[in-house]
Amino acid sequence: MGLFPGVQGVELVVRKARPIVAIVLLAASLSVMMTVHASTRLPRARLSSSHYGYVLAGAGGATYSFGSTNYGSTYSDGLTGLTGAHPLSAPVVAIATDPAGGYWMAAKDGGVFNFGNAAFHGSTYSYGITGLGGSHPLSAPIVGMAATPGGNGYWLAGADGGVFDFGTASFLGSEGGKSIPAPIVGIGGMAAKFSITTTSLPNATSNQAYSTTLSAAGGAGTNTWSATGLPAGLSMSPSGVISGMPGNAGTASVVVTVTDQGGQVATARLTLTTNPQLATSVSPNWSGYIVQNGAFNGVSATFNVAGLTSPQPSVCNTGSSGSLSPNCATAEWVGVDGANNADLIQAGVVEVPVVGTSSYCIQPWWEILPAPPTYFTNSCNAVAAGDSVSVDVYETTTANLWEIQIKDNTNGLSYSTQQSYAGPGASAEWIVEAPTSSQGIMTLSPYTPVTFTNPSYSLAPLGGVDQQTAVVMVQNGSEVSAPIKSTSNSFTVAYQ
């Protein structure tokens, strides 16, 4: 506990046998008594749950608490106020509170007293100054005191504008030694704006442990955190840690709130994205990405139409010259179902080599298993290699009635149809495929890389998704097609 140098004290008791009917107002070292008479009718103050009370300090070092804890006074240190056997060296002129529970009092000569949890960080005597007299006196008496927001330091101010810093309080300048029009009468510590400094949340992964800690600045004392809108399986601790194991993939708008020990409140709205669990599987005819274990009612993407490269495998040239190869093809499409069931609704573009030439036929199509594909046009020139094509497959507002749309963004041609489909919607896919004929799975024709941009899906009400699978195509024991790179809104599938 910080005491004035050279003062020896004995413990005294402050008696409270009679009610206090005076408020001590401090103006430098002058004590003014204001009496509130019983006949004066004043409204009763109403204290809310957020009211923390206050403490008054007397020039003699006495303290008076209202709605808050009294942590003691200079009398607790054995001093006897302004007179008596052990008087103060100088009157108390200021008080500052610590959010951790406690307060400091500063005297006119630069001495500091600490009470409760308020730590003693020093006084002007710590600088070698000898109070109001002595060999190194203050240039002017101390008139004010302010604490840092966290209570780890404080400033003292002199009547001449001089400032003394203690603990973590930083010296930012003063008016000491300058000409000022009137004496300084106090100092106020200005806290930084209380705010949440975390601006984004790291992505989570479905069914995997997640933990991240948020931060705030400008508050006083200990912060208490809470959050609304977190995905199921996650929670926030009072210390600001979001943790747990999220379930379904998706995007959540999370509102986080932090309250400091002084009652300041800051809020922020942050986005938390939960990605599906990533797995890898091998297929004889698919390559790309699948999301599953959901309730899907729509899928879409934009992709560049593949071109077939030369030379094609010899099996692709088996058949009548000038006819479409019965053995080879490449198709890129989006669809719903088919990953783990026999149902499937899909639409896209297919490229088939022309036997005996370097040419190939490109056609837009749609398919609902178990029926064969339906081509929107018999022309092999309606879509060209390199064209940007957007495909959208989704259930309309009429149950089991689906809309299938293909638009060539390069030449402006569009194709659409509505079809009945009652599959479970258990998966959604963005695939480069080796198609299947009546003879079985065809050989994948070598192709130029296909980039799927903005691959998206929609979910039925209460639907979710918890797994994402990268699919690699393997034929005859060799990897022939696989996803090779991805960004936040695209991925590329390439021939290997």
CSV table of C-alpha atoms in Angstrom, one decimal:
chain,number,residue,atom,x,y,z
A,1,MET,CA,0.0,0.0,0.0
A,2,GLY,CA,1.5,3.4,-1.0
A,3,LEU,CA,2.0,5.9,1.9
A,4,PHE,CA,3.5,9.3,2.1
A,5,PRO,CA,7.1,9.2,3.0
A,6,GLY,CA,8.1,9.7,6.6
A,7,VAL,CA,4.6,9.3,8.1
A,8,GLN,CA,4.3,6.7,10.9
A,9,GLY,CA,0.7,5.8,11.7
A,10,VAL,CA,-1.5,3.9,14.2
A,11,GLU,CA,-4.8,2.3,13.4
A,12,LEU,CA,-7.9,4.4,14.1
A,13,VAL,CA,-11.6,3.6,13.8
A,14,VAL,CA,-14.0,5.8,11.8
A,15,ARG,CA,-17.2,5.7,13.8
A,16,LYS,CA,-20.5,5.7,11.9
A,17,ALA,CA,-22.9,5.9,14.8
A,18,ARG,CA,-24.7,8.8,13.2
A,19,PRO,CA,-26.0,9.2,9.6
A,20,ILE,CA,-24.0,11.3,7.2
A,21,VAL,CA,-25.9,14.4,6.2
A,22,ALA,CA,-23.1,16.2,4.3
A,23,ILE,CA,-21.4,15.8,1.0
A,24,VAL,CA,-17.8,16.9,0.8
A,25,LEU,CA,-17.0,18.7,-2.4
A,26,LEU,CA,-13.4,19.2,-3.2
A,27,ALA,CA,-11.9,22.3,-4.9
A,28,ALA,CA,-8.2,21.9,-4.7
A,29,SER,CA,-7.6,21.8,-0.9
A,30,LEU,CA,-10.7,23.7,0.1
A,31,SER,CA,-13.5,21.7,1.9
A,32,VAL,CA,-17.0,23.0,1.4
A,33,MET,CA,-19.9,21.6,3.5
A,34,MET,CA,-23.4,21.3,1.9
A,35,THR,CA,-26.2,20.2,4.2
A,36,VAL,CA,-29.4,18.6,2.9
A,37,HIS,CA,-32.1,19.3,5.4
A,38,ALA,CA,-34.7,16.7,6.1
A,39,SER,CA,-37.5,19.1,5.1
A,40,THR,CA,-36.2,19.2,1.6
A,41,ARG,CA,-38.1,16.8,-0.7
A,42,LEU,CA,-35.9,15.1,-3.2
A,43,PRO,CA,-36.8,12.2,-5.5
A,44,ARG,CA,-35.4,8.8,-4.5
A,45,ALA,CA,-32.7,7.6,-6.9
A,46,ARG,CA,-33.5,4.4,-8.7
A,47,LEU,CA,-30.5,2.1,-9.1
A,48,SER,CA,-30.6,-0.2,-12.1
A,49,SER,CA,-28.7,-3.5,-12.4
A,50,SER,CA,-26.1,-1.7,-14.5
A,51,HIS,CA,-25.4,0.9,-11.8
A,52,TYR,CA,-22.0,0.5,-10.1
A,53,GLY,CA,-22.1,3.2,-7.5
A,54,TYR,CA,-19.5,5.8,-6.6
A,55,VAL,CA,-17.2,6.9,-3.9
A,56,LEU,CA,-16.5,10.4,-2.5
A,57,ALA,CA,-13.1,11.4,-1.1
A,58,GLY,CA,-12.7,14.0,1.6
A,59,ALA,CA,-9.7,16.4,1.8
A,60,GLY,CA,-8.8,14.7,5.0
A,61,GLY,CA,-8.6,11.2,3.4
A,62,ALA,CA,-12.1,9.9,4.4
A,63,THR,CA,-14.1,8.0,1.8
A,64,TYR,CA,-17.9,7.7,1.4
A,65,SER,CA,-19.3,4.9,-0.8
A,66,PHE,CA,-22.7,4.8,-2.4
A,67,GLY,CA,-23.9,1.6,-4.2
A,68,SER,CA,-20.3,0.3,-4.2
A,69,THR,CA,-17.8,-1.3,-1.8
A,70,ASN,CA,-15.8,0.9,0.5
A,71,TYR,CA,-12.2,-0.3,0.3
A,72,GLY,CA,-10.8,2.0,3.1
A,73,SER,CA,-9.5,5.5,3.6
A,74,THR,CA,-6.3,7.1,4.9
A,75,TYR,CA,-7.7,6.6,8.3
A,76,SER,CA,-7.4,2.9,7.7
A,77,ASP,CA,-3.6,3.6,7.3
A,78,GLY,CA,-3.5,5.2,10.7
A,79,LEU,CA,-3.6,8.8,9.6
A,80,THR,CA,-5.7,11.3,11.4
A,81,GLY,CA,-6.9,13.5,8.5
A,82,LEU,CA,-5.7,17.1,8.3
A,83,THR,CA,-5.0,17.4,12.0
A,84,GLY,CA,-4.4,15.2,15.0
A,85,ALA,CA,-1.5,13.0,16.0
A,86,HIS,CA,-0.7,11.7,12.5
A,87,PRO,CA,-2.0,14.2,10.0
A,88,LEU,CA,-1.6,14.0,6.2
A,89,SER,CA,1.3,15.8,4.8
A,90,ALA,CA,-1.1,17.6,2.4
A,91,PRO,CA,-4.8,17.4,1.7
A,92,VAL,CA,-6.3,14.8,-0.6
A,93,VAL,CA,-7.3,16.5,-3.9
A,94,ALA,CA,-8.4,13.6,-6.3
A,95,ILE,CA,-9.6,10.0,-6.4
A,96,ALA,CA,-9.6,7.5,-9.3
A,97,THR,CA,-11.2,4.1,-9.4
A,98,ASP,CA,-9.7,0.7,-10.6
A,99,PRO,CA,-12.1,-1.5,-12.6
A,100,ALA,CA,-10.6,-4.5,-10.8
A,101,GLY,CA,-12.1,-3.2,-7.5
A,102,GLY,CA,-10.5,-0.5,-5.5
A,103,TYR,CA,-9.3,3.1,-5.9
A,104,TRP,CA,-6.4,5.5,-5.5
A,105,MET,CA,-6.3,8.9,-3.8
A,106,ALA,CA,-3.8,11.6,-4.7
A,107,ALA,CA,-2.7,14.4,-2.3
A,108,LYS,CA,-1.8,18.0,-3.1
A,109,ASP,CA,1.9,17.2,-2.6
A,110,GLY,CA,1.9,14.3,-5.1
A,111,GLY,CA,1.5,11.4,-2.6
A,112,VAL,CA,-0.7,8.5,-3.6
A,113,PHE,CA,-2.7,6.0,-1.5
A,114,ASN,CA,-4.0,2.7,-2.9
A,115,PHE,CA,-7.0,0.7,-1.6
A,116,GLY,CA,-8.6,-2.6,-2.5
A,117,ASN,CA,-7.2,-4.2,-5.6
A,118,ALA,CA,-5.8,-1.0,-6.9
A,119,ALA,CA,-2.0,-1.4,-7.2
A,120,PHE,CA,0.5,1.3,-6.1
A,121,HIS,CA,2.4,2.4,-9.2
A,122,GLY,CA,4.3,5.3,-7.6
A,123,SER,CA,4.0,8.9,-6.7
A,124,THR,CA,5.8,12.1,-7.5
A,125,TYR,CA,8.2,11.2,-4.7
A,126,SER,CA,9.2,8.3,-6.9
A,127,TYR,CA,10.7,10.9,-9.2
A,128,GLY,CA,12.8,12.4,-6.4
A,129,ILE,CA,10.4,15.3,-5.9
A,130,THR,CA,10.0,16.4,-2.3
A,131,GLY,CA,6.3,17.4,-2.3
A,132,LEU,CA,5.4,21.1,-1.8
A,133,GLY,CA,8.6,21.9,0.0
A,134,GLY,CA,12.1,20.6,0.5
A,135,SER,CA,15.1,20.5,-1.8
A,136,HIS,CA,13.1,19.5,-5.0
A,137,PRO,CA,9.5,20.7,-4.6
A,138,LEU,CA,6.7,20.5,-7.2
A,139,SER,CA,6.4,23.4,-9.5
A,140,ALA,CA,2.7,23.5,-8.6
A,141,PRO,CA,0.4,21.5,-6.4
A,142,ILE,CA,-1.3,18.4,-7.7
A,143,VAL,CA,-4.9,19.0,-8.6
A,144,GLY,CA,-6.1,15.9,-10.4
A,145,MET,CA,-5.7,12.1,-11.0
A,146,ALA,CA,-6.9,9.8,-13.8
A,147,ALA,CA,-6.5,6.0,-14.2
A,148,THR,CA,-5.8,4.0,-17.3
A,149,PRO,CA,-8.8,2.0,-18.6
A,150,GLY,CA,-7.3,-1.3,-17.4
A,151,GLY,CA,-6.3,0.1,-14.0
A,152,ASN,CA,-2.6,-0.7,-14.6
A,153,GLY,CA,-1.4,2.9,-14.3
A,154,TYR,CA,-2.5,6.5,-13.6
A,155,TRP,CA,-1.6,10.1,-14.2
A,156,LEU,CA,-1.3,13.0,-11.8
A,157,ALA,CA,-1.8,16.6,-13.0
A,158,GLY,CA,-0.4,19.8,-11.5
A,159,ALA,CA,-2.1,23.2,-11.4
A,160,ASP,CA,0.5,24.4,-13.9
A,161,GLY,CA,-0.4,21.7,-16.4
A,162,GLY,CA,2.5,19.4,-15.6
A,163,VAL,CA,1.7,15.6,-15.9
A,164,PHE,CA,3.3,12.7,-14.2
A,165,ASP,CA,2.8,9.1,-15.5
A,166,PHE,CA,2.9,5.9,-13.5
A,167,GLY,CA,2.6,2.2,-14.3
A,168,THR,CA,1.4,1.6,-17.9
A,169,ALA,CA,0.1,5.1,-18.3
A,170,SER,CA,2.0,6.8,-21.2
A,171,PHE,CA,3.2,10.4,-21.1
A,172,LEU,CA,1.6,12.1,-24.1
A,173,GLY,CA,2.6,15.7,-23.3
A,174,SER,CA,1.7,18.4,-20.8
A,175,GLU,CA,1.4,22.2,-20.4
A,176,GLY,CA,4.1,22.3,-17.8
A,177,GLY,CA,6.5,25.2,-18.2
A,178,LYS,CA,4.1,27.0,-20.6
A,179,SER,CA,2.0,30.1,-20.1
A,180,ILE,CA,-1.6,29.1,-19.6
A,181,PRO,CA,-4.5,31.6,-18.9
A,182,ALA,CA,-5.7,29.9,-15.7
A,183,PRO,CA,-4.7,27.1,-13.4
A,184,ILE,CA,-5.4,23.5,-14.4
A,185,VAL,CA,-8.1,22.0,-12.0
A,186,GLY,CA,-8.1,18.3,-13.1
A,187,ILE,CA,-7.2,15.6,-15.6
A,188,GLY,CA,-9.5,13.1,-17.4
A,189,GLY,CA,-8.2,9.9,-18.8
A,190,MET,CA,-9.7,9.3,-22.3
A,191,ALA,CA,-10.2,5.6,-23.0
A,192,ALA,CA,-9.8,4.3,-26.5
A,193,LYS,CA,-13.2,3.4,-28.1
A,194,PHE,CA,-14.3,0.1,-26.8
A,195,SER,CA,-14.6,-2.2,-29.9
A,196,ILE,CA,-14.2,-5.8,-31.1
A,197,THR,CA,-10.9,-6.0,-33.0
A,198,THR,CA,-11.6,-9.4,-34.6
A,199,THR,CA,-12.9,-8.7,-38.1
A,200,SER,CA,-13.3,-12.2,-39.5
A,201,LEU,CA,-13.7,-15.8,-38.3
A,202,PRO,CA,-11.7,-18.7,-39.7
A,203,ASN,CA,-13.8,-21.3,-41.6
A,204,ALA,CA,-14.9,-24.4,-39.7
A,205,THR,CA,-15.2,-27.9,-41.1
A,206,SER,CA,-18.3,-30.1,-40.6
A,207,ASN,CA,-17.9,-32.6,-37.8
A,208,GLN,CA,-14.3,-31.5,-36.9
A,209,ALA,CA,-13.2,-29.7,-33.7
A,210,TYR,CA,-13.1,-25.9,-34.0
A,211,SER,CA,-11.7,-23.2,-31.8
A,212,THR,CA,-11.0,-19.5,-32.2
A,213,THR,CA,-10.5,-16.6,-29.7
A,214,LEU,CA,-11.9,-13.2,-30.3
A,215,SER,CA,-10.3,-9.9,-29.1
A,216,ALA,CA,-11.4,-6.4,-28.1
A,217,ALA,CA,-9.6,-3.2,-27.4
A,218,GLY,CA,-10.4,-0.1,-25.3
A,219,GLY,CA,-12.2,-1.7,-22.4
A,220,ALA,CA,-11.7,-1.6,-18.7
A,221,GLY,CA,-10.9,-4.7,-16.7
A,222,THR,CA,-12.2,-8.1,-17.6
A,223,ASN,CA,-14.3,-8.6,-20.7
A,224,THR,CA,-17.3,-10.9,-20.8
A,225,TRP,CA,-18.4,-12.3,-24.2
A,226,SER,CA,-21.5,-13.8,-25.7
A,227,ALA,CA,-22.8,-14.7,-29.2
A,228,THR,CA,-26.0,-15.4,-31.0
A,229,GLY,CA,-26.4,-17.2,-34.4
A,230,LEU,CA,-23.7,-19.7,-34.0
A,231,PRO,CA,-24.0,-23.0,-35.9
A,232,ALA,CA,-25.3,-25.9,-34.0
A,233,GLY,CA,-22.5,-27.6,-32.1
A,234,LEU,CA,-20.5,-24.4,-31.4
A,235,SER,CA,-20.7,-22.1,-28.4
A,236,MET,CA,-18.9,-19.1,-27.0
A,237,SER,CA,-17.2,-18.9,-23.6
A,238,PRO,CA,-17.3,-15.8,-21.4
A,239,SER,CA,-13.6,-15.4,-22.2
A,240,GLY,CA,-14.3,-15.0,-25.9
A,241,VAL,CA,-13.5,-18.5,-27.2
A,242,ILE,CA,-15.8,-20.0,-29.9
A,243,SER,CA,-15.4,-23.7,-29.8
A,244,GLY,CA,-17.1,-27.0,-30.4
A,245,MET,CA,-17.8,-29.3,-33.4
A,246,PRO,CA,-20.2,-27.9,-36.0
A,247,GLY,CA,-22.6,-30.2,-37.8
A,248,ASN,CA,-24.0,-29.3,-41.2
A,249,ALA,CA,-22.0,-27.1,-43.6
A,250,GLY,CA,-23.3,-23.7,-44.4
A,251,THR,CA,-22.8,-20.0,-43.6
A,252,ALA,CA,-24.0,-18.3,-40.4
A,253,SER,CA,-24.3,-14.7,-39.4
A,254,VAL,CA,-22.9,-14.5,-35.9
A,255,VAL,CA,-23.5,-11.5,-33.6
A,256,VAL,CA,-20.9,-11.3,-30.9
A,257,THR,CA,-21.2,-9.0,-27.9
A,258,VAL,CA,-18.5,-8.1,-25.3
A,259,THR,CA,-19.0,-6.2,-22.1
A,260,ASP,CA,-16.2,-4.7,-20.1
A,261,GLN,CA,-16.0,-4.5,-16.3
A,262,GLY,CA,-17.2,-0.9,-16.4
A,263,GLY,CA,-20.3,-1.8,-18.4
A,264,GLN,CA,-19.3,-0.7,-21.8
A,265,VAL,CA,-20.7,-2.8,-24.6
A,266,ALA,CA,-19.4,-3.5,-28.1
A,267,THR,CA,-21.0,-5.7,-30.8
A,268,ALA,CA,-19.9,-7.0,-34.2
A,269,ARG,CA,-21.6,-9.1,-36.9
A,270,LEU,CA,-19.2,-11.8,-38.3
A,271,THR,CA,-19.7,-14.5,-40.9
A,272,LEU,CA,-18.8,-18.1,-40.0
A,273,THR,CA,-18.6,-20.5,-42.9
A,274,THR,CA,-18.7,-24.2,-42.2
A,275,ASN,CA,-17.2,-26.3,-45.0
A,276,PRO,CA,-18.2,-29.9,-45.7
A,277,GLN,CA,-15.7,-32.5,-44.6
A,278,LEU,CA,-13.3,-33.1,-47.4
A,279,ALA,CA,-12.8,-36.7,-48.5
A,280,THR,CA,-11.3,-38.3,-51.6
A,281,SER,CA,-12.7,-41.2,-53.6
A,282,VAL,CA,-11.8,-43.0,-56.8
A,283,SER,CA,-14.3,-43.6,-59.6
A,284,PRO,CA,-14.0,-45.3,-63.1
A,285,ASN,CA,-16.1,-42.6,-64.7
A,286,TRP,CA,-16.4,-39.5,-62.6
A,287,SER,CA,-13.9,-36.7,-61.6
A,288,GLY,CA,-14.6,-33.5,-59.9
A,289,TYR,CA,-16.4,-32.7,-56.6
A,290,ILE,CA,-19.4,-34.0,-54.7
A,291,VAL,CA,-21.2,-32.7,-51.7
A,292,GLN,CA,-23.5,-35.2,-49.9
A,293,ASN,CA,-25.5,-36.2,-46.8
A,294,GLY,CA,-27.8,-33.3,-47.5
A,295,ALA,CA,-31.2,-32.5,-48.8
A,296,PHE,CA,-30.5,-30.8,-52.1
A,297,ASN,CA,-33.0,-29.2,-54.4
A,298,GLY,CA,-30.8,-27.3,-56.8
A,299,VAL,CA,-27.3,-27.2,-58.3
A,300,SER,CA,-25.5,-24.8,-60.7
A,301,ALA,CA,-22.2,-23.7,-62.1
A,302,THR,CA,-20.5,-22.0,-65.0
A,303,PHE,CA,-17.7,-23.8,-66.9
A,304,ASN,CA,-15.7,-23.6,-70.0
A,305,VAL,CA,-16.5,-26.2,-72.6
A,306,ALA,CA,-13.7,-28.8,-73.0
A,307,GLY,CA,-11.9,-29.3,-76.2
A,308,LEU,CA,-10.6,-32.8,-77.2
A,309,THR,CA,-6.9,-33.1,-77.7
A,310,SER,CA,-4.9,-35.0,-80.3
A,311,PRO,CA,-4.0,-37.7,-80.6
A,312,GLN,CA,-6.9,-39.6,-79.1
A,313,PRO,CA,-6.4,-43.2,-77.9
A,314,SER,CA,-6.6,-45.7,-80.7
A,315,VAL,CA,-9.8,-47.2,-79.3
A,316,CYS,CA,-11.5,-43.9,-80.1
A,317,ASN,CA,-10.9,-44.5,-83.8
A,318,THR,CA,-12.6,-47.8,-83.9
A,319,GLY,CA,-15.7,-47.8,-86.0
A,320,SER,CA,-16.9,-46.3,-89.3
A,321,SER,CA,-14.9,-43.4,-90.5
A,322,GLY,CA,-16.8,-40.1,-90.1
A,323,SER,CA,-19.1,-41.5,-87.5
A,324,LEU,CA,-19.2,-40.7,-83.8
A,325,SER,CA,-16.9,-42.9,-81.7
A,326,PRO,CA,-18.8,-45.6,-79.9
A,327,ASN,CA,-16.0,-46.1,-77.4
A,328,CYS,CA,-14.8,-42.6,-76.3
A,329,ALA,CA,-16.4,-39.4,-75.0
A,330,THR,CA,-16.0,-36.7,-72.4
A,331,ALA,CA,-18.9,-34.9,-70.6
A,332,GLU,CA,-18.9,-32.0,-68.1
A,333,TRP,CA,-22.1,-31.5,-66.1
A,334,VAL,CA,-23.8,-30.6,-62.8
A,335,GLY,CA,-26.5,-32.7,-61.2
A,336,VAL,CA,-28.3,-33.9,-58.1
A,337,ASP,CA,-28.1,-37.5,-56.7
A,338,GLY,CA,-26.2,-40.4,-58.2
A,339,ALA,CA,-23.2,-40.3,-55.8
A,340,ASN,CA,-24.6,-42.9,-53.5
A,341,ASN,CA,-27.9,-44.0,-55.1
A,342,ALA,CA,-29.3,-45.0,-58.4
A,343,ASP,CA,-31.2,-41.7,-59.0
A,344,LEU,CA,-29.8,-38.8,-60.9
A,345,ILE,CA,-30.9,-35.6,-62.6
A,346,GLN,CA,-28.1,-33.9,-64.6
A,347,ALA,CA,-27.4,-31.5,-67.4
A,348,GLY,CA,-24.3,-30.4,-69.3
A,349,VAL,CA,-22.2,-30.7,-72.5
A,350,VAL,CA,-20.7,-33.8,-74.1
A,351,GLU,CA,-17.8,-34.1,-76.6
A,352,VAL,CA,-17.5,-37.2,-78.8
A,353,PRO,CA,-14.6,-37.8,-81.3
A,354,VAL,CA,-15.4,-38.3,-84.9
A,355,VAL,CA,-13.7,-41.6,-86.1
A,356,GLY,CA,-10.8,-41.2,-88.5
A,357,THR,CA,-10.6,-37.4,-88.0
A,358,SER,CA,-9.3,-34.9,-85.4
A,359,SER,CA,-12.8,-33.4,-85.2
A,360,TYR,CA,-15.4,-34.0,-82.5
A,361,CYS,CA,-19.1,-33.3,-81.9
A,362,ILE,CA,-20.2,-31.0,-79.0
A,363,GLN,CA,-23.9,-31.2,-77.8
A,364,PRO,CA,-25.8,-29.8,-74.8
A,365,TRP,CA,-28.0,-32.4,-73.0
A,366,TRP,CA,-29.9,-33.4,-70.0
A,367,GLU,CA,-30.6,-36.8,-68.3
A,368,ILE,CA,-32.8,-38.4,-65.6
A,369,LEU,CA,-31.8,-41.9,-64.8
A,370,PRO,CA,-32.6,-44.6,-65.7
A,371,ALA,CA,-33.6,-43.0,-69.1
A,372,PRO,CA,-30.8,-42.2,-71.6
A,373,PRO,CA,-29.7,-38.6,-72.2
A,374,THR,CA,-31.8,-36.2,-74.2
A,375,TYR,CA,-30.0,-33.7,-76.5
A,376,PHE,CA,-31.3,-30.2,-76.8
A,377,THR,CA,-30.1,-30.1,-80.4
A,378,ASN,CA,-28.8,-32.5,-82.9
A,379,SER,CA,-26.3,-29.9,-84.2
A,380,CYS,CA,-22.6,-30.5,-83.4
A,381,ASN,CA,-22.0,-26.8,-83.8
A,382,ALA,CA,-24.4,-25.2,-81.4
A,383,VAL,CA,-21.7,-25.1,-78.7
A,384,ALA,CA,-18.0,-24.6,-79.3
A,385,ALA,CA,-14.9,-25.6,-77.4
A,386,GLY,CA,-13.9,-22.8,-75.0
A,387,ASP,CA,-17.4,-21.4,-74.8
A,388,SER,CA,-18.6,-20.3,-71.3
A,389,VAL,CA,-21.7,-22.3,-70.4
A,390,SER,CA,-23.9,-21.9,-67.3
A,391,VAL,CA,-26.0,-24.8,-66.1
A,392,ASP,CA,-28.8,-24.6,-63.5
A,393,VAL,CA,-30.8,-27.6,-62.3
A,394,TYR,CA,-33.4,-26.9,-59.6
A,395,GLU,CA,-36.8,-27.9,-58.2
A,396,THR,CA,-39.5,-25.4,-58.9
A,397,THR,CA,-42.2,-24.3,-56.4
A,398,THR,CA,-44.2,-27.2,-57.6
A,399,ALA,CA,-43.1,-30.4,-55.8
A,400,ASN,CA,-41.0,-32.8,-57.9
A,401,LEU,CA,-41.1,-30.4,-60.9
A,402,TRP,CA,-37.6,-29.5,-61.9
A,403,GLU,CA,-36.3,-26.8,-64.2
A,404,ILE,CA,-33.2,-27.6,-66.3
A,405,GLN,CA,-31.4,-24.6,-68.0
A,406,ILE,CA,-28.3,-24.4,-70.1
A,407,LYS,CA,-27.0,-21.1,-71.4
A,408,ASP,CA,-24.1,-20.6,-73.7
A,409,ASN,CA,-22.8,-17.2,-72.4
A,410,THR,CA,-20.5,-16.9,-75.4
A,411,ASN,CA,-23.0,-17.2,-78.3
A,412,GLY,CA,-26.1,-16.3,-76.3
A,413,LEU,CA,-28.0,-19.5,-77.1
A,414,SER,CA,-30.2,-20.9,-74.3
A,415,TYR,CA,-31.9,-24.3,-73.7
A,416,SER,CA,-34.4,-25.3,-71.0
A,417,THR,CA,-37.0,-27.9,-70.1
A,418,GLN,CA,-39.1,-28.8,-67.1
A,419,GLN,CA,-39.2,-32.5,-66.0
A,420,SER,CA,-40.6,-34.5,-63.2
A,421,TYR,CA,-38.1,-35.9,-60.7
A,422,ALA,CA,-38.6,-37.4,-57.3
A,423,GLY,CA,-35.1,-38.5,-56.2
A,424,PRO,CA,-34.0,-38.0,-52.6
A,425,GLY,CA,-31.6,-35.1,-53.3
A,426,ALA,CA,-28.9,-36.8,-51.3
A,427,SER,CA,-25.9,-35.3,-53.2
A,428,ALA,CA,-24.9,-32.5,-55.6
A,429,GLU,CA,-22.1,-32.9,-58.2
A,430,TRP,CA,-19.9,-30.9,-60.5
A,431,ILE,CA,-18.3,-33.6,-62.7
A,432,VAL,CA,-16.1,-34.3,-65.8
A,433,GLU,CA,-17.3,-37.8,-66.8
A,434,ALA,CA,-16.5,-40.7,-69.1
A,435,PRO,CA,-20.1,-41.4,-70.3
A,436,THR,CA,-21.7,-44.8,-70.2
A,437,SER,CA,-23.0,-46.5,-73.3
A,438,SER,CA,-24.9,-49.8,-73.8
A,439,GLN,CA,-21.5,-51.5,-73.7
A,440,GLY,CA,-20.5,-50.0,-70.4
A,441,ILE,CA,-18.3,-47.1,-69.3
A,442,MET,CA,-16.5,-45.5,-72.2
A,443,THR,CA,-12.9,-44.5,-72.5
A,444,LEU,CA,-12.4,-40.9,-71.4
A,445,SER,CA,-11.3,-38.8,-74.3
A,446,PRO,CA,-8.3,-36.6,-73.5
A,447,TYR,CA,-9.5,-33.0,-73.0
A,448,THR,CA,-8.4,-29.5,-72.2
A,449,PRO,CA,-8.9,-28.5,-68.5
A,450,VAL,CA,-12.4,-27.5,-67.4
A,451,THR,CA,-12.8,-24.9,-64.7
A,452,PHE,CA,-16.1,-24.8,-62.8
A,453,THR,CA,-16.8,-21.3,-61.5
A,454,ASN,CA,-19.3,-20.4,-58.7
A,455,PRO,CA,-20.3,-24.0,-58.1
A,456,SER,CA,-23.4,-23.7,-56.0
A,457,TYR,CA,-26.2,-25.8,-54.5
A,458,SER,CA,-29.5,-25.1,-52.7
A,459,LEU,CA,-31.0,-27.1,-49.9
A,460,ALA,CA,-34.5,-28.1,-49.1
A,461,PRO,CA,-35.9,-26.6,-45.9
A,462,LEU,CA,-34.1,-28.0,-42.8
A,463,GLY,CA,-31.6,-29.6,-45.2
A,464,GLY,CA,-27.9,-29.7,-44.6
A,465,VAL,CA,-24.6,-31.1,-45.9
A,466,ASP,CA,-21.6,-32.4,-44.0
A,467,GLN,CA,-19.3,-34.0,-46.5
A,468,GLN,CA,-17.4,-32.8,-49.6
A,469,THR,CA,-15.6,-35.4,-51.7
A,470,ALA,CA,-12.9,-34.9,-54.4
A,471,VAL,CA,-13.4,-37.6,-57.0
A,472,VAL,CA,-10.4,-38.9,-59.1
A,473,MET,CA,-11.1,-41.0,-62.2
A,474,VAL,CA,-9.0,-44.1,-62.7
A,475,GLN,CA,-9.3,-46.3,-65.8
A,476,ASN,CA,-7.2,-49.4,-66.5
A,477,GLY,CA,-5.3,-48.8,-63.4
A,478,SER,CA,-4.2,-45.3,-64.2
A,479,GLU,CA,-5.4,-41.9,-63.0
A,480,VAL,CA,-6.8,-40.1,-66.1
A,481,SER,CA,-8.8,-37.2,-64.7
A,482,ALA,CA,-8.7,-35.3,-61.4
A,483,PRO,CA,-9.4,-31.9,-59.7
A,484,ILE,CA,-6.0,-30.1,-59.7
A,485,LYS,CA,-6.6,-26.7,-58.1
A,486,SER,CA,-9.3,-24.7,-56.5
A,487,THR,CA,-10.0,-21.1,-55.2
A,488,SER,CA,-12.7,-19.7,-53.1
A,489,ASN,CA,-15.2,-19.8,-56.0
A,490,SER,CA,-13.8,-22.2,-58.6
A,491,PHE,CA,-12.0,-25.5,-59.2
A,492,THR,CA,-10.4,-27.0,-62.2
A,493,VAL,CA,-10.5,-30.6,-63.5
A,494,ALA,CA,-7.8,-31.8,-65.9
A,495,TYR,CA,-6.8,-34.8,-67.9
A,496,GLN,CA,-3.8,-36.6,-66.4
